mmCIF file of C-alpha atoms and ligand atoms in Angstrom:
data_model
loop_
_atom_site.group_PDB
_atom_site.id
_atom_site.type_symbol
_atom_site.label_atom_id
_atom_site.label_comp_id
_atom_site.label_asym_id
_atom_site.label_seq_id
_atom_site.Cartn_x
_atom_site.Cartn_y
_atom_site.Cartn_z
ATOM 1 C CA MET F 464 8.051 12.940 19.125
ATOM 2 C CA LEU F 465 6.035 11.944 16.037
ATOM 3 C CA ARG F 466 6.368 8.284 15.011
ATOM 4 C CA ILE F 467 6.212 7.459 11.304
ATOM 5 C CA ALA F 468 5.730 3.985 9.794
ATOM 6 C CA VAL F 469 7.493 3.863 6.420
ATOM 7 C CA PRO F 470 6.875 0.839 4.174
ATOM 8 C CA LYS F 471 10.093 -0.845 3.056
ATOM 9 C CA GLY F 472 10.545 -1.529 -0.656
ATOM 10 C CA ARG F 473 9.244 0.363 -3.672
ATOM 11 C CA LEU F 474 8.026 3.461 -1.807
ATOM 12 C CA GLU F 475 10.810 3.720 0.756
ATOM 13 C CA GLU F 476 13.306 5.901 -1.096
ATOM 14 C CA GLY F 477 10.687 8.394 -2.307
ATOM 15 C CA ILE F 478 9.265 8.776 1.209
ATOM 16 C CA VAL F 479 12.694 9.337 2.798
ATOM 17 C CA ASP F 480 13.350 11.982 0.115
ATOM 18 C CA LEU F 481 10.066 13.709 0.960
ATOM 19 C CA LEU F 482 10.880 13.702 4.678
ATOM 20 C CA LYS F 483 14.244 15.313 3.967
ATOM 21 C CA LYS F 484 12.618 17.940 1.738
ATOM 22 C CA MET F 485 10.186 18.629 4.610
ATOM 23 C CA GLY F 486 13.234 19.697 6.596
ATOM 24 C CA TYR F 487 13.701 16.693 8.877
ATOM 25 C CA ASP F 488 17.361 16.013 9.481
ATOM 26 C CA LEU F 489 17.245 12.241 9.722
ATOM 27 C CA ASP F 490 20.043 10.207 11.294
ATOM 28 C CA ARG F 491 20.233 6.491 10.672
ATOM 29 C CA VAL F 492 20.025 4.646 13.999
ATOM 30 C CA SER F 493 19.843 1.239 12.279
ATOM 31 C CA ASP F 494 18.437 -0.282 9.074
ATOM 32 C CA LEU F 495 15.018 -0.145 10.707
ATOM 33 C CA VAL F 496 15.069 3.176 12.542
ATOM 34 C CA PHE F 497 15.872 6.759 11.454
ATOM 35 C CA LYS F 498 15.590 9.669 13.871
ATOM 36 C CA SER F 499 15.533 13.456 13.854
ATOM 37 C CA GLN F 500 14.853 15.838 16.732
ATOM 38 C CA GLU F 501 11.145 15.853 15.964
ATOM 39 C CA LEU F 502 10.405 12.417 14.559
ATOM 40 C CA VAL F 503 11.339 8.777 14.493
ATOM 41 C CA CYS F 504 10.778 6.597 11.407
ATOM 42 C CA PHE F 505 10.250 2.861 11.624
ATOM 43 C CA PHE F 506 10.873 0.938 8.396
ATOM 44 C CA VAL F 507 8.335 -1.866 8.347
ATOM 45 C CA ARG F 508 6.931 -4.426 5.912
ATOM 46 C CA PRO F 509 4.202 -2.706 3.833
ATOM 47 C CA PHE F 510 1.547 -5.059 5.206
ATOM 48 C CA ASP F 511 2.549 -4.141 8.776
ATOM 49 C CA VAL F 512 1.980 -0.372 8.461
ATOM 50 C CA PRO F 513 -1.707 -0.547 9.588
ATOM 51 C CA THR F 514 -0.722 -2.820 12.493
ATOM 52 C CA TYR F 515 1.728 -0.200 13.823
ATOM 53 C CA LEU F 516 -0.921 2.475 13.557
ATOM 54 C CA VAL F 517 -3.932 0.676 15.027
ATOM 55 C CA ASN F 518 -1.855 -0.587 17.929
ATOM 56 C CA GLY F 519 -0.596 2.904 18.735
ATOM 57 C CA ALA F 520 3.097 2.248 17.917
ATOM 58 C CA ALA F 521 3.099 4.824 15.100
ATOM 59 C CA ASP F 522 1.156 8.039 14.542
ATOM 60 C CA VAL F 523 1.413 8.497 10.781
ATOM 61 C CA GLY F 524 2.176 6.035 7.987
ATOM 62 C CA PHE F 525 2.149 5.487 4.252
ATOM 63 C CA CYS F 526 0.056 2.705 2.872
ATOM 64 C CA GLY F 527 -1.164 1.364 -0.478
ATOM 65 C CA THR F 528 -4.892 0.998 -1.184
ATOM 66 C CA ASP F 529 -4.266 -2.769 -1.439
ATOM 67 C CA VAL F 530 -2.931 -3.031 2.120
ATOM 68 C CA LEU F 531 -5.547 -0.645 3.474
ATOM 69 C CA ILE F 532 -8.477 -2.618 2.046
ATOM 70 C CA GLU F 533 -7.018 -6.045 2.797
ATOM 71 C CA SER F 534 -6.301 -5.211 6.439
ATOM 72 C CA GLN F 535 -9.824 -3.796 6.974
ATOM 73 C CA VAL F 536 -8.699 -1.154 9.444
ATOM 74 C CA SER F 537 -10.121 2.266 10.002
ATOM 75 C CA LEU F 538 -7.508 5.017 9.697
ATOM 76 C CA ILE F 539 -7.702 8.700 8.818
ATOM 77 C CA GLN F 540 -6.585 9.192 5.195
ATOM 78 C CA PRO F 541 -5.994 12.909 4.619
ATOM 79 C CA PHE F 542 -4.441 12.680 1.124
ATOM 80 C CA PHE F 543 -2.483 10.622 -1.402
ATOM 81 C CA LEU F 544 1.147 10.686 -2.457
ATOM 82 C CA PRO F 545 1.886 11.084 -6.157
ATOM 83 C CA SER F 546 3.199 7.541 -6.597
ATOM 84 C CA GLY F 547 3.039 5.485 -9.766
ATOM 85 C CA ARG F 548 -0.382 4.013 -10.308
ATOM 86 C CA SER F 549 -0.836 0.275 -10.109
ATOM 87 C CA ARG F 550 -3.960 -1.894 -10.234
ATOM 88 C CA MET F 551 -5.410 -4.857 -8.388
ATOM 89 C CA VAL F 552 -6.529 -7.293 -11.086
ATOM 90 C CA LEU F 553 -7.965 -10.701 -11.762
ATOM 91 C CA ALA F 554 -5.612 -12.416 -14.202
ATOM 92 C CA GLY F 555 -5.277 -15.802 -15.834
ATOM 93 C CA PRO F 556 -3.515 -17.732 -18.620
ATOM 94 C CA ARG F 557 -3.617 -15.819 -21.923
ATOM 95 C CA GLY F 558 -6.612 -16.592 -24.125
ATOM 96 C CA LYS F 559 -8.323 -18.934 -21.681
ATOM 97 C CA GLY F 560 -10.825 -16.589 -19.956
ATOM 98 C CA ILE F 561 -12.564 -17.453 -16.683
ATOM 99 C CA PRO F 562 -13.221 -21.200 -16.317
ATOM 100 C CA THR F 563 -16.721 -22.399 -15.480
ATOM 101 C CA GLY F 564 -17.568 -23.975 -12.114
ATOM 102 C CA GLU F 565 -15.532 -23.385 -8.985
ATOM 103 C CA VAL F 566 -12.495 -21.265 -9.748
ATOM 104 C CA ARG F 567 -9.276 -21.574 -7.731
ATOM 105 C CA ILE F 568 -7.697 -18.172 -7.160
ATOM 106 C CA ALA F 569 -4.194 -17.728 -5.735
ATOM 107 C CA THR F 570 -3.566 -14.391 -4.041
ATOM 108 C CA LYS F 571 -1.728 -12.444 -1.362
ATOM 109 C CA PHE F 572 -5.053 -10.655 -0.724
ATOM 110 C CA PRO F 573 -7.627 -13.230 0.465
ATOM 111 C CA ASN F 574 -10.080 -10.666 1.885
ATOM 112 C CA ILE F 575 -10.071 -8.624 -1.304
ATOM 113 C CA ALA F 576 -10.409 -11.799 -3.391
ATOM 114 C CA ARG F 577 -13.320 -13.113 -1.325
ATOM 115 C CA ARG F 578 -15.198 -9.817 -1.554
ATOM 116 C CA TYR F 579 -14.536 -9.528 -5.272
ATOM 117 C CA CYS F 580 -15.835 -13.055 -5.975
ATOM 118 C CA GLU F 581 -18.933 -12.431 -3.858
ATOM 119 C CA SER F 582 -19.655 -9.192 -5.692
ATOM 120 C CA ARG F 583 -19.333 -10.975 -9.064
ATOM 121 C CA GLY F 584 -21.251 -14.090 -8.001
ATOM 122 C CA LEU F 585 -18.142 -16.124 -8.828
ATOM 123 C CA SER F 586 -17.885 -19.499 -7.102
ATOM 124 C CA CYS F 587 -14.303 -19.649 -5.915
ATOM 125 C CA ARG F 588 -11.731 -21.263 -3.676
ATOM 126 C CA ILE F 589 -9.174 -18.763 -2.438
ATOM 127 C CA ILE F 590 -5.614 -20.050 -2.131
ATOM 128 C CA PRO F 591 -3.612 -17.642 0.062
ATOM 129 C CA LEU F 592 0.076 -17.235 -0.848
ATOM 130 C CA LYS F 593 2.817 -15.000 0.568
ATOM 131 C CA GLY F 594 4.398 -14.160 -2.819
ATOM 132 C CA SER F 595 5.159 -15.214 -6.422
ATOM 133 C CA VAL F 596 1.437 -15.569 -7.015
ATOM 134 C CA GLU F 597 2.008 -15.780 -10.778
ATOM 135 C CA LEU F 598 3.306 -19.313 -10.221
ATOM 136 C CA GLY F 599 -0.240 -20.403 -9.270
ATOM 137 C CA PRO F 600 -1.560 -21.085 -12.802
ATOM 138 C CA ILE F 601 1.856 -22.269 -14.087
ATOM 139 C CA SER F 602 2.163 -24.918 -11.390
ATOM 140 C CA GLY F 603 -1.497 -25.953 -11.478
ATOM 141 C CA LEU F 604 -2.032 -24.695 -7.927
ATOM 142 C CA SER F 605 -4.704 -22.280 -9.139
ATOM 143 C CA ASP F 606 -6.736 -21.373 -12.236
ATOM 144 C CA LEU F 607 -6.433 -17.618 -11.809
ATOM 145 C CA ILE F 608 -4.724 -15.029 -9.634
ATOM 146 C CA ILE F 609 -5.718 -11.790 -7.981
ATOM 147 C CA ASP F 610 -2.650 -9.589 -7.725
ATOM 148 C CA ILE F 611 -1.100 -6.182 -8.283
ATOM 149 C CA THR F 612 0.082 -5.181 -11.715
ATOM 150 C CA GLU F 613 2.104 -2.052 -12.317
ATOM 151 C CA THR F 614 4.148 -2.198 -15.519
ATOM 152 C CA GLY F 615 2.490 -5.475 -16.585
ATOM 153 C CA ARG F 616 5.891 -7.134 -16.902
ATOM 154 C CA THR F 617 5.267 -9.932 -14.379
ATOM 155 C CA LEU F 618 2.014 -10.901 -16.108
ATOM 156 C CA ARG F 619 3.585 -10.823 -19.579
ATOM 157 C CA GLU F 620 6.606 -12.858 -18.521
ATOM 158 C CA ASN F 621 4.331 -15.551 -17.159
ATOM 159 C CA ASP F 622 1.928 -15.581 -20.112
ATOM 160 C CA LEU F 623 -0.925 -14.212 -18.051
ATOM 161 C CA GLU F 624 -3.427 -11.514 -19.001
ATOM 162 C CA VAL F 625 -5.756 -9.190 -17.121
ATOM 163 C CA LEU F 626 -9.333 -10.519 -17.047
ATOM 164 C CA ASP F 627 -10.819 -7.804 -14.864
ATOM 165 C CA GLU F 628 -9.657 -4.679 -13.060
ATOM 166 C CA ILE F 629 -10.707 -4.632 -9.398
ATOM 167 C CA PHE F 630 -9.436 -1.217 -8.224
ATOM 168 C CA GLU F 631 -6.679 1.300 -8.731
ATOM 169 C CA ILE F 632 -3.972 1.419 -6.071
ATOM 170 C CA ARG F 633 -2.672 4.718 -4.717
ATOM 171 C CA THR F 634 -0.364 5.533 -1.825
ATOM 172 C CA HIS F 635 -2.344 6.976 1.086
ATOM 173 C CA VAL F 636 -1.009 9.060 3.932
ATOM 174 C CA VAL F 637 -2.660 7.442 6.961
ATOM 175 C CA VAL F 638 -3.060 8.730 10.511
ATOM 176 C CA ASN F 639 -3.875 6.860 13.690
ATOM 177 C CA PRO F 640 -7.193 8.418 14.907
ATOM 178 C CA VAL F 641 -5.993 8.445 18.532
ATOM 179 C CA SER F 642 -2.822 10.367 17.586
ATOM 180 C CA TYR F 643 -4.997 12.733 15.564
ATOM 181 C CA ARG F 644 -6.729 13.674 18.818
ATOM 182 C CA THR F 645 -3.878 13.467 21.312
ATOM 183 C CA LYS F 646 -1.040 14.868 19.140
ATOM 184 C CA ARG F 647 -3.175 17.038 16.919
ATOM 185 C CA ARG F 648 -0.760 19.958 16.676
ATOM 186 C CA VAL F 649 2.290 17.909 15.648
ATOM 187 C CA VAL F 650 0.261 15.693 13.326
ATOM 188 C CA LEU F 651 -1.282 18.696 11.551
ATOM 189 C CA ASP F 652 2.110 20.386 11.345
ATOM 190 C CA PHE F 653 3.584 17.237 9.749
ATOM 191 C CA LEU F 654 0.714 16.975 7.249
ATOM 192 C CA SER F 655 0.919 20.620 6.214
ATOM 193 C CA ARG F 656 4.705 20.394 5.757
ATOM 194 C CA LEU F 657 4.198 17.304 3.613
ATOM 195 C CA ARG F 658 1.450 18.937 1.579
ATOM 196 C CA ARG F 659 3.613 22.005 0.979
ATOM 197 C CA VAL F 660 6.483 19.881 -0.367
ATOM 198 C CA LEU F 661 4.097 17.975 -2.642
ATOM 199 C CA GLU F 662 2.586 21.217 -3.937
ATOM 200 C CA ASP F 663 6.068 22.708 -4.481
ATOM 201 C CA GLU F 664 6.815 19.652 -6.596
ATOM 202 C CA GLY F 665 3.752 20.370 -8.706
ATOM 203 C CA PHE F 666 1.520 17.618 -7.394
ATOM 204 C CA GLN F 667 -1.974 18.916 -8.092
ATOM 205 C CA GLU F 668 -4.108 16.548 -6.085
ATOM 206 C CA PRO F 669 -2.934 16.377 -2.481
ATOM 207 C CA VAL F 670 -6.368 16.883 -0.922
ATOM 208 C CA ARG F 671 -9.343 14.623 -1.478
HETATM 209 C C1 PRP Z 698 3.967 -7.070 -7.104
HETATM 210 C C2 PRP Z 698 3.021 -8.088 -7.684
HETATM 211 C C3 PRP Z 698 3.748 -8.579 -8.905
HETATM 212 C C4 PRP Z 698 4.556 -7.363 -9.331
HETATM 213 C C5 PRP Z 698 3.839 -6.664 -10.471
HETATM 214 O O1 PRP Z 698 4.856 -7.698 -6.263
HETATM 215 O O2 PRP Z 698 2.730 -9.108 -6.763
HETATM 216 O O3 PRP Z 698 4.604 -9.640 -8.597
HETATM 217 O O4 PRP Z 698 4.609 -6.470 -8.216
HETATM 218 O O5 PRP Z 698 4.579 -5.562 -10.979
HETATM 219 P P1 PRP Z 698 4.840 -5.378 -12.543
HETATM 220 O O6 PRP Z 698 3.503 -5.324 -13.219
HETATM 221 O O7 PRP Z 698 5.564 -4.057 -12.622
HETATM 222 O O8 PRP Z 698 5.679 -6.517 -13.016
HETATM 223 P P2 PRP Z 698 5.909 -6.870 -5.405
HETATM 224 O O9 PRP Z 698 7.027 -6.403 -6.272
HETATM 225 O O10 PRP Z 698 5.188 -5.803 -4.682
HETATM 226 O O11 PRP Z 698 6.584 -7.894 -4.427
HETATM 227 P P3 PRP Z 698 6.111 -9.136 -3.594
HETATM 228 O O12 PRP Z 698 5.761 -10.230 -4.593
HETATM 229 O O13 PRP Z 698 7.303 -9.460 -2.774
HETATM 230 O O14 PRP Z 698 4.927 -8.733 -2.777
#
């Protein structure tokens, strides 16, 4: 039985649709578990997908570049899904630029933020938050934020602007390297079924 970690939220519906198009007849066991004869899907918080894989509780998962880089895990990444493209950015109050001296940066991605500041030679204090990062500069908790922007609406609504783009975020198909060895046949079968559905839908770039 192949175990799939599906991130709850934005990507969830699209992934369930893909699984159905791949021919899996999924029955809902609970809000958190769907099952077919060949696979079981666990619906987990996006940040928890790598945890399920590296600890051997899931074989295949779907994971954003943001989560993959922040969690610093090593997983096989055969190809991307054609999801909407979002960006990890440094942002701050409109028209103010980057302040001089030590900069306080609120973020849900402290590892990414630390690495970014090091690479830019920016003296910073990282303020880790679990959500609503855009409140950082409004409340005075931070000078800037490092966060995801997709449509740009959250930034606009909070009078923030992009100061620098850090990387583009895609949705990666990820595979636990142990499962890749021990369940090779079923994993490869799953991946080729997925790739076929994506190609049928006209996605041109399934293989890296
Ligand atoms: C992300 C991000 C912003 C928002 C940006 O949060 O942290 O809040 O999306 O999207 P936009 O540019 O389309 O407005 P997400 O919705 O993933 O939820 P979270 O804050 O619960 O992590």
